[in-house]
Short mmCIF file of C-alpha atoms in Angstrom, two decimals:
data_model
loop_
_atom_site.label_atom_id
_atom_site.label_comp_id
_atom_site.label_asym_id
_atom_site.label_seq_id
_atom_site.Cartn_x
_atom_site.Cartn_y
_atom_site.Cartn_z
CA MET X 1 -40.54 25.90 24.74
CA THR X 2 -38.01 23.09 24.40
CA ARG X 3 -34.86 23.70 22.41
CA PRO X 4 -34.69 21.88 19.08
CA ARG X 5 -32.28 18.98 18.68
CA ILE X 6 -30.07 19.71 15.68
CA ALA X 7 -27.43 17.47 14.12
CA LEU X 8 -24.19 19.39 13.49
CA LEU X 9 -22.51 17.44 10.68
CA ASP X 10 -18.97 18.81 10.93
CA PRO X 11 -16.81 18.16 7.84
CA SER X 12 -14.01 20.47 8.95
CA GLU X 13 -10.70 19.85 10.65
CA ASN X 14 -10.83 23.16 12.50
CA GLU X 15 -11.55 23.24 16.23
CA ASN X 16 -13.17 26.67 15.84
CA THR X 17 -16.03 25.27 13.75
CA ARG X 18 -17.99 23.60 16.53
CA ARG X 19 -17.25 26.41 18.98
CA ASN X 20 -18.68 28.98 16.57
CA PHE X 21 -21.86 27.01 15.87
CA ARG X 22 -22.39 26.21 19.54
CA ARG X 23 -22.32 29.96 20.17
CA GLU X 24 -24.70 30.87 17.35
CA LEU X 25 -27.32 28.12 17.47
CA ASP X 26 -29.94 28.17 20.22
CA ALA X 27 -30.35 24.41 20.11
CA ASP X 28 -29.17 21.15 21.62
CA LEU X 29 -26.48 20.02 19.20
CA ALA X 30 -25.70 16.40 18.40
CA GLU X 31 -22.21 16.76 16.97
CA PHE X 32 -20.75 14.40 14.37
CA ALA X 33 -17.29 14.39 12.76
CA VAL X 34 -18.57 13.25 9.39
CA ARG X 35 -15.11 12.38 8.11
CA ASP X 36 -15.54 9.42 10.47
CA GLY X 37 -19.09 8.67 9.38
CA VAL X 38 -22.58 10.17 9.20
CA PRO X 39 -25.32 9.52 11.80
CA ASP X 40 -27.16 6.21 11.53
CA THR X 41 -30.45 7.98 12.29
CA PHE X 42 -32.55 10.92 11.16
CA ALA X 43 -34.11 11.44 14.59
CA PHE X 44 -33.32 15.16 14.75
CA ASP X 45 -35.40 18.30 14.42
CA GLY X 46 -32.94 19.77 11.94
CA ALA X 47 -29.39 19.59 10.63
CA VAL X 48 -26.53 22.01 9.93
CA VAL X 49 -23.56 21.31 7.64
CA PRO X 50 -20.64 23.76 8.14
CA GLY X 51 -17.67 24.60 5.93
CA SER X 52 -14.63 22.53 5.02
CA ARG X 53 -11.37 22.77 3.10
CA ALA X 54 -12.71 19.95 0.91
CA SER X 55 -14.56 20.29 -2.38
CA VAL X 56 -17.79 18.36 -2.74
CA TYR X 57 -16.56 16.84 -6.02
CA TRP X 58 -13.37 15.41 -4.49
CA ASP X 59 -12.94 11.65 -4.47
CA GLU X 60 -12.83 11.17 -0.71
CA PRO X 61 -14.73 8.30 0.96
CA TRP X 62 -16.66 10.44 3.46
CA ILE X 63 -18.16 12.93 0.99
CA ASP X 64 -20.71 10.77 -0.87
CA PRO X 65 -22.25 9.39 2.36
CA LEU X 66 -22.64 12.97 3.64
CA VAL X 67 -24.28 14.09 0.39
CA GLU X 68 -26.61 11.08 0.50
CA TRP X 69 -27.54 11.68 4.16
CA VAL X 70 -28.38 15.32 3.46
CA GLY X 71 -30.47 14.37 0.44
CA THR X 72 -32.45 11.86 2.49
CA ALA X 73 -32.93 14.40 5.29
CA VAL X 74 -34.42 16.87 2.81
CA GLU X 75 -36.69 14.15 1.40
CA ARG X 76 -37.99 13.70 4.96
CA ASP X 77 -38.74 17.44 5.17
CA MET X 78 -36.08 17.97 7.82
CA PRO X 79 -34.95 21.62 7.96
CA VAL X 80 -31.32 21.77 6.81
CA LEU X 81 -28.88 24.69 6.82
CA GLY X 82 -25.72 24.41 4.72
CA VAL X 83 -22.90 26.91 5.18
CA CYS X 84 -20.16 27.33 2.52
CA PHE X 85 -19.11 23.70 1.84
CA GLY X 86 -22.42 22.69 3.43
CA HIS X 87 -24.25 24.95 0.96
CA GLN X 88 -22.46 23.10 -1.85
CA VAL X 89 -23.24 19.71 -0.30
CA LEU X 90 -26.90 20.67 -0.19
CA ALA X 91 -26.81 21.74 -3.85
CA ALA X 92 -25.13 18.48 -4.91
CA ALA X 93 -27.53 16.38 -2.81
CA LEU X 94 -30.54 17.93 -4.53
CA GLY X 95 -29.27 17.71 -8.12
CA GLY X 96 -27.40 20.98 -8.54
CA GLU X 97 -23.87 21.53 -9.84
CA VAL X 98 -20.75 22.74 -8.02
CA ALA X 99 -17.47 23.70 -9.69
CA ASP X 100 -14.19 25.53 -9.18
CA MET X 101 -14.87 29.14 -10.10
CA GLY X 102 -11.29 29.86 -11.17
CA SER X 103 -10.82 32.62 -8.59
CA TYR X 104 -10.97 33.13 -4.84
CA GLU X 105 -13.43 35.24 -2.89
CA ILE X 106 -12.25 36.09 0.61
CA GLY X 107 -12.90 38.85 3.11
CA TYR X 108 -15.81 41.02 4.19
CA ARG X 109 -18.02 41.67 1.19
CA ASP X 110 -21.54 42.78 0.34
CA VAL X 111 -24.16 40.21 -0.65
CA GLU X 112 -27.63 40.99 -1.93
CA VAL X 113 -30.21 39.04 0.08
CA ASP X 114 -33.82 38.52 -0.95
CA ASP X 115 -37.03 38.76 1.03
CA ASP X 116 -36.77 35.21 2.37
CA PRO X 117 -37.64 34.06 5.92
CA LEU X 118 -33.99 33.10 6.46
CA PHE X 119 -33.02 36.76 6.10
CA ALA X 120 -35.85 38.33 8.08
CA GLY X 121 -34.36 41.35 9.84
CA VAL X 122 -31.26 41.45 7.61
CA GLU X 123 -30.79 44.53 5.41
CA SER X 124 -29.68 44.12 1.79
CA PRO X 125 -26.90 44.29 0.85
CA ALA X 126 -25.60 42.39 3.87
CA THR X 127 -21.98 42.55 5.00
CA VAL X 128 -20.63 39.00 5.34
CA PHE X 129 -17.30 37.20 5.56
CA THR X 130 -16.56 35.00 2.56
CA THR X 131 -13.87 32.45 1.78
CA HIS X 132 -14.32 30.03 -1.12
CA SER X 133 -13.04 29.02 -4.55
CA ASP X 134 -15.95 26.70 -5.45
CA THR X 135 -19.42 27.89 -6.32
CA VAL X 136 -22.87 26.55 -7.12
CA THR X 137 -22.94 26.87 -10.92
CA GLU X 138 -26.40 25.33 -11.34
CA LEU X 139 -29.16 25.43 -8.75
CA PRO X 140 -31.01 22.21 -7.91
CA PRO X 141 -34.34 21.66 -9.67
CA GLY X 142 -37.04 23.70 -7.96
CA ALA X 143 -34.54 25.78 -5.97
CA GLU X 144 -35.03 29.50 -5.43
CA GLN X 145 -31.95 31.71 -5.32
CA ILE X 146 -32.12 33.97 -2.26
CA ALA X 147 -28.67 35.63 -2.17
CA GLU X 148 -25.99 36.64 -4.67
CA ASN X 149 -23.10 38.95 -5.43
CA ASP X 150 -20.70 39.41 -8.34
CA TYR X 151 -19.04 36.06 -7.55
CA GLY X 152 -22.32 34.19 -8.03
CA VAL X 153 -24.89 32.32 -5.93
CA HIS X 154 -24.67 33.04 -2.21
CA GLY X 155 -27.89 31.42 -1.06
CA PHE X 156 -30.77 29.21 -2.16
CA ARG X 157 -33.82 27.49 -0.74
CA VAL X 158 -35.62 24.23 -1.51
CA GLY X 159 -38.56 23.86 0.88
CA ASN X 160 -37.22 23.71 4.44
CA ALA X 161 -33.60 23.42 3.24
CA VAL X 162 -31.44 26.52 2.84
CA GLY X 163 -27.81 27.13 1.97
CA VAL X 164 -25.54 30.16 2.22
CA GLN X 165 -22.11 30.45 0.65
CA PHE X 166 -20.78 32.96 3.19
CA HIS X 167 -19.80 32.37 6.83
CA PRO X 168 -22.21 34.08 9.26
CA GLU X 169 -20.72 32.10 12.16
CA TYR X 170 -17.22 33.58 11.91
CA ASP X 171 -15.80 35.77 14.64
CA PRO X 172 -12.71 37.95 13.96
CA ALA X 173 -10.31 35.36 15.41
CA THR X 174 -11.62 32.67 13.06
CA ALA X 175 -11.55 35.04 10.09
CA ARG X 176 -7.90 35.91 10.77
CA GLU X 177 -6.85 32.28 11.28
CA VAL X 178 -8.56 31.11 8.10
CA THR X 179 -7.13 33.99 6.08
CA ARG X 180 -3.57 33.34 7.23
CA GLY X 181 -3.92 29.71 6.20
CA LYS X 182 -4.80 30.44 2.57
CA ASP X 183 -2.36 29.83 -0.29
CA LEU X 184 -2.72 33.33 -1.69
CA ALA X 185 -0.34 36.19 -2.39
CA ASP X 186 0.97 37.86 0.75
CA GLU X 187 -0.31 41.22 -0.45
CA ARG X 188 -3.84 39.91 -0.80
CA ILE X 189 -3.76 38.18 2.57
CA ASP X 190 -2.57 41.43 4.17
CA ARG X 191 -5.45 43.35 2.54
CA VAL X 192 -7.98 40.86 3.88
CA LEU X 193 -6.44 40.97 7.36
CA ASP X 194 -6.54 44.77 7.29
CA GLY X 195 -10.28 44.51 6.58
CA ILE X 196 -11.00 42.37 9.65
CA THR X 197 -11.95 45.35 11.79
CA GLU X 198 -14.37 45.90 14.64
CA ALA X 199 -16.57 47.96 12.32
CA ASN X 200 -16.76 45.28 9.62
CA TYR X 201 -17.41 42.56 12.17
CA ALA X 202 -20.16 44.63 13.79
CA ALA X 203 -21.77 45.09 10.38
CA ALA X 204 -21.49 41.36 9.65
CA CYS X 205 -23.18 40.48 12.95
CA GLU X 206 -26.52 41.50 11.44
CA ALA X 207 -26.35 38.44 9.18
CA LYS X 208 -26.09 36.23 12.27
CA THR X 209 -29.84 36.81 12.60
CA LEU X 210 -30.24 33.98 10.09
CA PHE X 211 -29.31 31.47 12.81
CA GLU X 212 -32.24 32.60 14.94
CA ASN X 213 -34.47 32.55 11.88
CA PHE X 214 -33.36 29.02 11.04
CA THR X 215 -33.89 27.66 14.54
CA ASP X 216 -37.31 29.37 14.61
CA SER X 217 -38.19 27.53 11.41
CA VAL X 218 -36.97 24.25 12.92
CA ARG X 219 -39.32 24.77 15.89
CA GLU X 220 -42.21 25.65 13.58
CA VAL X 221 -41.75 22.48 11.53
CA ARG X 222 -41.34 20.37 14.66
CA ASP X 223 -44.29 21.84 16.55
CA GLY X 224 -46.53 22.13 13.51
CA GLY X 225 -46.24 18.46 12.64
CA GLY X 226 -44.92 19.31 9.20
CA SER X 227 -41.81 17.15 9.46
CA THR X 228 -41.29 13.41 9.51
CA ALA X 229 -37.74 13.86 10.79
CA ARG X 230 -38.38 12.55 14.31
CA THR X 231 -41.03 9.95 13.58
CA ASP X 232 -38.39 7.24 13.22
CA GLU X 233 -37.15 7.76 16.77
CA ALA X 234 -39.97 5.69 18.22
CA ALA X 235 -39.37 3.07 15.54
CA GLY X 236 -35.76 2.73 16.62
CA ASP X 237 -34.14 4.15 13.47
#
């Protein structure tokens, strides 16, 4: 079985981002630094949009083209996975709303996950690492919420497109680096760092199953002929 070809649309400025997704995704990744521009093609089996320090509602020239590309990919039935900022990009692309939630969620926390194919094999509540101050305040039309906690929406699905607010790709080194870089009270940062333990990371590794579930869904769409994502390749798109 050939590995799927997935576009990794990286909006971050963190060298750990691509390393983490290369480790977690069993796929051939076509990597794009989307701050420099989005792909000029949709000839992929799927796409993944990771996290970023940016907010999707910021007035930066690279954000609208990314949102538009993701919206077009979903229209073409391409499987898309959005993570944190990517989850918010997906919501905005499909007509949802994203806003500053007036607080900051960070650290290992429990998230209730629904009986959705993305979470097959993941117990609820799932232990996950979170770091965000924006949230999806209104789901896109037709979206199904598939994960939540007391901070709000942590996952949704629209057809083959899924988003999660938490960071299943993080390893402890990334979690520590990101935490130390936050503009939060020293006491809170210390509490979060104290919670980055082997036990919490081991518990959070169960949620990494969603990467396998996503790539399985990409293969199913590709091999089942249910996607138009790669039909433009022959046409030279």
